[in-house]
């Protein structure tokens, strides 16, 4: 019999599972508390549960980690990159990013093994999609990093921000991702404020509209990377299915439903999308949309021919956007000495 992975269930589902197995609902609350407030991964350590119940649960369910740590790389700025192996032998990446100046402890996690979107500047897209991650596999990335960074006591320091922006397109694994967000946000789970959870999408229009209906108040980040369809078609094949007018209309719908500002991510690539003309074109595209633009100078990827623009070009691009009244920032570079861009550790790990 396949054991039920309890980390793939949100609290309500866990209570229902316990009831279905003829245990009182409060036992589920106790187990939930052990997992997320104490970082316990064995029923036998759950000391306020009768011993008989612990043994029974051990037969039917699992709270063990779905991830086996294969490798970590730590950068001089405190960034840690993790490579995990899953139970089926596949590998997966996540990154921990501490921001000491404002006490933020952020993690960037993956939602799929590989990715079907095939963006040309990305290492993950090269191998195609292997499969969706389960909710338990998504949650375990946060749990395991939390254990790793805790000094002595689980949750100290606590992870404050979660970004679903690693490998994969989160909205293509919608149900598992939303359930993971619920567990992360649950006050009896990780209790991470919903506005500190970011879901990043390459522009999967139906997923954005579905997310809008949920009105979750999380941060939606849309990876834009080009100011027109012609260029975006070549950088991000998803644009051929959902071109910019459809994408921006879904984004406006999201803003209307949630009253939240949307973040647009724009990876700056030398001589591809970084000219002053393209900055002006971007201004016209985004004018009137309640948004924030995040410029990300490309992290060079092995096997990908694109380069990062020179600093002056990046600043000029930013200035044009800013002077035209659009909120814009340049993403601070993190962990450059450890290949911190998405997909790179897995890439180098699997290629040996
Ligand atoms: S950038 Fe994101 S959406 Fe595009 S291929 Fe890479 S992982 Fe997939």
Short mmCIF file of C-alpha atoms and ligand atoms in Angstrom, two decimals:
data_model
loop_
_atom_site.label_atom_id
_atom_site.label_comp_id
_atom_site.label_asym_id
_atom_site.label_seq_id
_atom_site.Cartn_x
_atom_site.Cartn_y
_atom_site.Cartn_z
CA UNK A 1 0.00 0.00 0.00
CA UNK A 2 1.29 3.48 -0.93
CA UNK A 3 1.68 5.59 2.16
CA UNK A 4 -0.11 8.95 2.19
CA UNK A 5 2.43 11.79 2.15
CA UNK A 6 0.90 14.08 4.77
CA UNK A 7 2.89 17.07 3.48
CA UNK A 8 0.93 16.87 0.25
CA UNK A 9 -2.22 17.76 2.22
CA UNK A 10 -3.25 21.18 3.47
CA UNK A 11 -4.59 21.33 7.02
CA UNK A 12 -8.23 20.84 6.04
CA UNK A 13 -7.37 17.85 3.88
CA UNK A 14 -5.22 16.41 6.65
CA UNK A 15 -8.11 16.66 9.11
CA UNK A 16 -10.37 14.92 6.58
CA UNK A 17 -7.80 12.18 6.05
CA UNK A 18 -7.57 11.57 9.81
CA UNK A 19 -11.35 11.42 10.10
CA UNK A 20 -11.56 9.00 7.16
CA UNK A 21 -9.09 6.79 9.01
CA UNK A 22 -11.30 7.05 12.13
CA UNK A 23 -9.00 9.28 14.16
CA UNK A 24 -10.22 12.50 15.78
CA UNK A 25 -9.52 15.71 13.85
CA UNK A 26 -7.43 17.22 16.65
CA UNK A 27 -4.80 14.52 16.07
CA UNK A 28 -4.29 15.97 12.59
CA UNK A 29 -3.75 19.41 14.14
CA UNK A 30 -1.13 17.92 16.46
CA UNK A 31 0.69 16.23 13.58
CA UNK A 32 0.51 19.43 11.51
CA UNK A 33 2.06 21.29 14.41
CA UNK A 34 4.88 18.76 14.78
CA UNK A 35 5.74 18.96 11.11
CA UNK A 36 5.65 22.71 10.56
CA UNK A 37 6.35 24.22 13.97
CA UNK A 38 8.89 21.68 15.15
CA UNK A 39 10.40 20.30 11.95
CA UNK A 40 9.78 16.69 13.03
CA UNK A 41 9.90 14.05 10.30
CA UNK A 42 9.04 10.88 12.21
CA UNK A 43 5.78 9.95 13.96
CA UNK A 44 7.83 8.39 16.75
CA UNK A 45 9.06 11.80 17.83
CA UNK A 46 5.49 13.10 18.21
CA UNK A 47 5.43 12.60 21.93
CA UNK A 48 1.89 13.87 22.65
CA UNK A 49 0.44 11.11 20.43
CA UNK A 50 -0.30 7.69 22.00
CA UNK A 51 2.32 5.15 21.01
CA UNK A 52 -0.21 2.90 19.33
CA UNK A 53 -1.39 5.77 17.13
CA UNK A 54 2.19 6.63 16.19
CA UNK A 55 2.78 3.05 15.00
CA UNK A 56 -0.51 2.95 13.09
CA UNK A 57 0.25 6.25 11.37
CA UNK A 58 3.69 5.01 10.48
CA UNK A 59 2.09 2.13 8.58
CA UNK A 60 -0.35 4.27 6.63
CA UNK A 61 1.31 7.64 6.16
CA UNK A 62 4.61 9.41 5.83
CA UNK A 63 6.05 12.65 7.18
CA UNK A 64 9.56 11.78 6.00
CA UNK A 65 11.34 14.17 3.70
CA UNK A 66 10.89 13.55 -0.02
CA UNK A 67 14.31 15.11 -0.59
CA UNK A 68 17.80 13.79 -0.09
CA UNK A 69 20.48 16.47 0.00
CA UNK A 70 23.10 15.82 -2.69
CA UNK A 71 25.10 19.01 -2.75
CA UNK A 72 25.17 22.58 -1.41
CA UNK A 73 27.11 25.56 -2.63
CA UNK A 74 27.51 28.59 -0.40
CA UNK A 75 28.39 31.99 -1.80
CA UNK A 76 30.34 34.68 -0.03
CA UNK A 77 27.14 36.76 0.37
CA UNK A 78 25.44 33.96 2.36
CA UNK A 79 23.37 32.59 -0.54
CA UNK A 80 23.14 28.80 -0.42
CA UNK A 81 22.18 26.69 -3.37
CA UNK A 82 20.79 23.21 -2.70
CA UNK A 83 20.67 20.22 -5.01
CA UNK A 84 18.27 17.50 -3.89
CA UNK A 85 17.56 14.01 -5.11
CA UNK A 86 13.94 12.86 -5.14
CA UNK A 87 12.75 9.34 -4.38
CA UNK A 88 12.60 8.53 -8.12
CA UNK A 89 16.24 9.60 -8.58
CA UNK A 90 15.44 12.92 -10.29
CA UNK A 91 17.25 16.04 -9.09
CA UNK A 92 15.92 19.39 -8.08
CA UNK A 93 17.23 22.80 -7.00
CA UNK A 94 16.35 25.48 -4.47
CA UNK A 95 18.15 28.57 -3.23
CA UNK A 96 18.31 30.32 0.16
CA UNK A 97 18.92 34.06 0.02
CA UNK A 98 19.52 35.95 3.25
CA UNK A 99 19.12 39.74 3.22
CA UNK A 100 20.81 40.63 6.49
CA UNK A 101 20.14 44.38 6.22
CA UNK A 102 16.36 43.97 6.58
CA UNK A 103 16.31 40.56 8.31
CA UNK A 104 14.74 38.78 5.36
CA UNK A 105 15.35 35.08 4.90
CA UNK A 106 14.09 34.21 1.46
CA UNK A 107 13.92 30.91 -0.38
CA UNK A 108 13.46 30.37 -4.08
CA UNK A 109 11.90 26.99 -4.79
CA UNK A 110 11.06 24.82 -7.77
CA UNK A 111 7.60 23.62 -8.78
CA UNK A 112 8.32 21.21 -11.62
CA UNK A 113 11.09 18.87 -12.68
CA UNK A 114 12.36 20.51 -15.82
CA UNK A 115 10.04 22.84 -17.68
CA UNK A 116 8.03 22.73 -20.89
CA UNK A 117 8.28 26.46 -21.62
CA UNK A 118 11.69 26.31 -23.28
CA UNK A 119 12.68 29.97 -22.79
CA UNK A 120 15.87 30.30 -24.77
CA UNK A 121 17.95 31.95 -22.05
CA UNK A 122 17.22 29.24 -19.45
CA UNK A 123 19.10 26.05 -18.61
CA UNK A 124 16.04 24.33 -17.11
CA UNK A 125 14.00 24.66 -20.29
CA UNK A 126 16.63 22.82 -22.32
CA UNK A 127 15.73 19.35 -21.06
CA UNK A 128 11.93 19.74 -21.36
CA UNK A 129 9.40 18.85 -18.67
CA UNK A 130 9.97 15.67 -16.68
CA UNK A 131 7.00 15.92 -14.32
CA UNK A 132 5.14 18.11 -11.85
CA UNK A 133 6.34 18.19 -8.26
CA UNK A 134 3.91 17.04 -5.61
CA UNK A 135 2.85 19.50 -2.92
CA UNK A 136 5.00 17.51 -0.48
CA UNK A 137 8.07 17.92 -2.70
CA UNK A 138 7.44 21.68 -3.00
CA UNK A 139 6.92 22.09 0.75
CA UNK A 140 9.93 19.92 1.64
CA UNK A 141 12.26 22.40 -0.06
CA UNK A 142 11.18 25.05 2.46
CA UNK A 143 11.17 22.61 5.40
CA UNK A 144 14.62 21.24 4.65
CA UNK A 145 16.14 24.68 4.12
CA UNK A 146 14.49 25.86 7.32
CA UNK A 147 16.11 22.94 9.18
CA UNK A 148 19.46 23.69 7.59
CA UNK A 149 19.52 27.39 8.48
CA UNK A 150 18.05 27.03 11.98
CA UNK A 151 20.70 27.47 14.56
CA UNK A 152 19.86 25.07 17.36
CA UNK A 153 16.09 25.61 17.46
CA UNK A 154 13.84 24.86 14.45
CA UNK A 155 12.53 28.07 12.90
CA UNK A 156 15.18 30.38 14.34
CA UNK A 157 15.83 32.32 12.21
CA UNK A 158 12.56 31.71 10.38
CA UNK A 159 12.12 31.85 6.63
CA UNK A 160 10.23 35.09 5.91
CA UNK A 161 9.75 35.04 2.13
CA UNK A 162 9.12 32.33 -0.44
CA UNK A 163 9.51 32.82 -4.16
CA UNK A 164 8.14 30.13 -6.48
CA UNK A 165 10.51 30.94 -9.30
CA UNK A 166 13.00 28.09 -9.48
CA UNK A 167 12.68 25.29 -12.00
CA UNK A 168 9.34 25.04 -13.75
CA UNK A 169 6.25 27.10 -14.53
CA UNK A 170 4.28 27.25 -11.25
CA UNK A 171 0.91 27.88 -12.90
CA UNK A 172 1.33 24.74 -15.03
CA UNK A 173 1.25 22.79 -11.74
CA UNK A 174 -1.60 24.90 -10.40
CA UNK A 175 -3.33 22.71 -7.81
CA UNK A 176 -0.15 21.44 -6.15
CA UNK A 177 1.32 24.94 -6.08
CA UNK A 178 -1.79 26.54 -4.57
CA UNK A 179 -1.94 23.87 -1.89
CA UNK A 180 1.73 24.53 -1.07
CA UNK A 181 0.97 28.27 -0.83
CA UNK A 182 -1.88 27.49 1.59
CA UNK A 183 0.44 25.44 3.83
CA UNK A 184 3.15 28.12 3.71
CA UNK A 185 0.63 30.80 4.63
CA UNK A 186 -1.34 28.78 7.23
CA UNK A 187 -0.80 30.27 10.68
CA UNK A 188 -0.53 26.71 11.99
CA UNK A 189 1.87 25.83 9.18
CA UNK A 190 4.80 28.04 8.24
CA UNK A 191 2.78 31.23 8.93
CA UNK A 192 4.50 33.16 6.14
CA UNK A 193 2.52 36.31 5.28
CA UNK A 194 0.71 35.90 1.96
CA UNK A 195 2.24 39.15 0.65
CA UNK A 196 5.65 37.59 1.21
CA UNK A 197 4.90 34.74 -1.15
CA UNK A 198 5.65 35.32 -4.84
CA UNK A 199 4.41 33.17 -7.69
CA UNK A 200 6.26 33.76 -10.93
CA UNK A 201 4.82 32.90 -14.32
CA UNK A 202 6.19 32.94 -17.83
CA UNK A 203 2.75 34.13 -18.95
CA UNK A 204 0.39 31.20 -18.79
CA UNK A 205 -2.79 33.19 -19.39
CA UNK A 206 -5.40 30.67 -18.18
CA UNK A 207 -3.38 30.16 -14.98
CA UNK A 208 -3.21 33.91 -14.32
CA UNK A 209 -6.98 34.21 -14.75
CA UNK A 210 -7.55 31.22 -12.47
CA UNK A 211 -5.25 32.73 -9.86
CA UNK A 212 -7.13 36.03 -10.11
CA UNK A 213 -10.36 34.25 -9.15
CA UNK A 214 -8.76 32.97 -5.94
CA UNK A 215 -7.86 36.52 -4.87
CA UNK A 216 -5.05 35.26 -2.67
CA UNK A 217 -3.18 38.57 -2.23
CA UNK A 218 0.15 36.97 -3.02
CA UNK A 219 2.68 38.65 -5.31
CA UNK A 220 2.28 37.72 -8.96
CA UNK A 221 5.47 38.15 -10.99
CA UNK A 222 5.19 37.86 -14.75
CA UNK A 223 8.33 37.19 -16.76
CA UNK A 224 8.08 39.64 -19.66
CA UNK A 225 11.58 39.97 -21.18
CA UNK A 226 10.53 41.72 -24.40
CA UNK A 227 8.51 44.81 -25.29
CA UNK A 228 6.85 43.34 -28.40
CA UNK A 229 5.52 40.05 -29.75
CA UNK A 230 8.13 39.70 -32.45
CA UNK A 231 10.99 39.53 -29.96
CA UNK A 232 9.04 37.74 -27.23
CA UNK A 233 8.11 34.99 -29.68
CA UNK A 234 11.79 34.25 -30.18
CA UNK A 235 12.75 34.41 -26.48
CA UNK A 236 9.74 32.72 -24.95
CA UNK A 237 7.81 30.26 -27.13
CA UNK A 238 4.80 30.57 -24.79
CA UNK A 239 4.20 33.97 -26.41
CA UNK A 240 3.12 32.28 -29.64
CA UNK A 241 0.26 30.72 -27.73
CA UNK A 242 -0.52 33.69 -25.49
CA UNK A 243 0.72 36.91 -27.12
CA UNK A 244 1.23 40.15 -25.25
CA UNK A 245 -2.27 41.60 -25.68
CA UNK A 246 -3.80 38.44 -24.17
CA UNK A 247 -1.18 38.33 -21.44
CA UNK A 248 -1.63 41.98 -20.47
CA UNK A 249 -5.38 41.67 -20.50
CA UNK A 250 -5.07 38.70 -18.08
CA UNK A 251 -2.71 40.77 -15.91
CA UNK A 252 -5.19 43.68 -15.86
CA UNK A 253 -7.93 41.23 -14.91
CA UNK A 254 -5.71 39.97 -12.07
CA UNK A 255 -5.15 43.52 -10.84
CA UNK A 256 -8.88 44.29 -11.01
CA UNK A 257 -9.80 41.16 -9.06
CA UNK A 258 -7.11 41.44 -6.39
CA UNK A 259 -6.30 45.19 -6.31
CA UNK A 260 -2.67 44.09 -6.16
CA UNK A 261 0.22 45.56 -8.08
CA UNK A 262 1.86 43.06 -10.43
CA UNK A 263 5.61 42.67 -10.84
CA UNK A 264 7.04 42.31 -14.33
CA UNK A 265 10.40 40.61 -14.56
CA UNK A 266 12.63 41.64 -17.43
CA UNK A 267 15.88 39.75 -17.95
CA UNK A 268 18.28 42.15 -19.65
CA UNK A 269 20.26 40.44 -22.41
CA UNK A 270 23.05 42.20 -24.23
CA UNK A 271 22.05 43.43 -27.70
CA UNK A 272 18.81 41.50 -27.57
CA UNK A 273 16.31 43.48 -25.45
CA UNK A 274 18.38 46.23 -23.80
CA UNK A 275 18.36 49.16 -26.27
CA UNK A 276 16.96 52.62 -25.40
CA UNK A 277 14.31 52.16 -28.14
CA UNK A 278 13.18 48.96 -26.47
CA UNK A 279 13.02 50.76 -23.12
CA UNK A 280 10.67 53.35 -24.67
CA UNK A 281 8.60 50.59 -26.24
CA UNK A 282 8.33 48.93 -22.85
CA UNK A 283 7.16 52.20 -21.31
CA UNK A 284 4.31 52.42 -23.86
CA UNK A 285 3.38 48.80 -23.23
CA UNK A 286 3.19 49.14 -19.46
CA UNK A 287 1.80 52.67 -19.17
CA UNK A 288 -1.37 52.71 -17.08
CA UNK A 289 -0.83 49.22 -15.60
CA UNK A 290 -0.45 49.08 -11.81
CA UNK A 291 2.94 47.42 -11.86
CA UNK A 292 6.54 47.32 -10.82
CA UNK A 293 9.31 46.41 -13.23
CA UNK A 294 12.21 44.32 -12.00
CA UNK A 295 15.24 44.37 -14.28
CA UNK A 296 17.40 41.27 -14.00
CA UNK A 297 20.78 41.40 -15.72
CA UNK A 298 21.22 37.95 -17.28
CA UNK A 299 23.17 35.40 -15.30
CA UNK A 300 25.32 33.78 -17.98
CA UNK A 301 24.33 30.15 -18.43
CA UNK A 302 26.66 27.47 -19.69
CA UNK A 303 25.62 26.32 -23.14
CA UNK A 304 23.53 29.47 -23.74
CA UNK A 305 25.12 32.06 -26.01
CA UNK A 306 23.56 35.19 -24.48
CA UNK A 307 25.48 37.73 -22.41
CA UNK A 308 24.68 40.27 -19.74
CA UNK A 309 24.77 43.96 -20.83
CA UNK A 310 27.45 46.33 -19.58
CA UNK A 311 26.57 48.26 -16.41
CA UNK A 312 26.08 51.58 -18.28
CA UNK A 313 23.52 50.04 -20.62
CA UNK A 314 21.60 48.58 -17.70
CA UNK A 315 21.52 51.95 -15.92
CA UNK A 316 20.45 53.80 -19.07
CA UNK A 317 17.60 51.33 -19.61
CA UNK A 318 16.50 51.78 -15.99
CA UNK A 319 16.66 55.58 -16.22
CA UNK A 320 14.42 55.71 -19.29
CA UNK A 321 11.80 53.57 -17.56
CA UNK A 322 12.02 55.56 -14.34
CA UNK A 323 11.81 58.98 -16.00
CA UNK A 324 8.64 57.84 -17.70
CA UNK A 325 6.92 57.16 -14.41
CA UNK A 326 7.13 53.37 -14.10
CA UNK A 327 8.37 51.93 -10.80
CA UNK A 328 11.55 50.06 -11.60
CA UNK A 329 14.40 48.34 -9.77
CA UNK A 330 17.48 46.41 -10.80
CA UNK A 331 17.68 43.07 -9.05
CA UNK A 332 20.62 42.87 -6.74
CA UNK A 333 22.98 40.16 -7.92
CA UNK A 334 23.15 37.20 -5.54
CA UNK A 335 25.59 34.35 -5.29
CA UNK A 336 27.44 35.07 -8.55
CA UNK A 337 30.26 32.81 -7.39
CA UNK A 338 27.99 29.74 -7.13
CA UNK A 339 26.01 29.69 -10.36
CA UNK A 340 22.85 30.96 -8.64
CA UNK A 341 20.65 31.19 -11.72
CA UNK A 342 17.82 28.70 -11.96
CA UNK A 343 18.66 25.30 -13.36
CA UNK A 344 22.42 25.75 -13.33
CA UNK A 345 23.38 23.54 -10.42
CA UNK A 346 21.19 20.72 -11.68
CA UNK A 347 22.65 21.20 -15.10
CA UNK A 348 26.23 20.98 -13.90
CA UNK A 349 25.27 18.27 -11.37
CA UNK A 350 23.72 16.02 -13.97
CA UNK A 351 26.44 16.57 -16.49
CA UNK A 352 29.05 15.80 -13.82
S1 LIG B 1 12.69 30.58 -17.46
FE1 LIG B 1 11.20 29.56 -16.15
S2 LIG B 1 9.44 29.23 -17.51
FE2 LIG B 1 11.20 29.63 -18.85
S3 LIG B 1 12.06 27.61 -19.34
FE3 LIG B 1 13.16 28.38 -17.54
S4 LIG B 1 12.06 27.50 -15.79
FE4 LIG B 1 10.69 27.36 -17.58
#
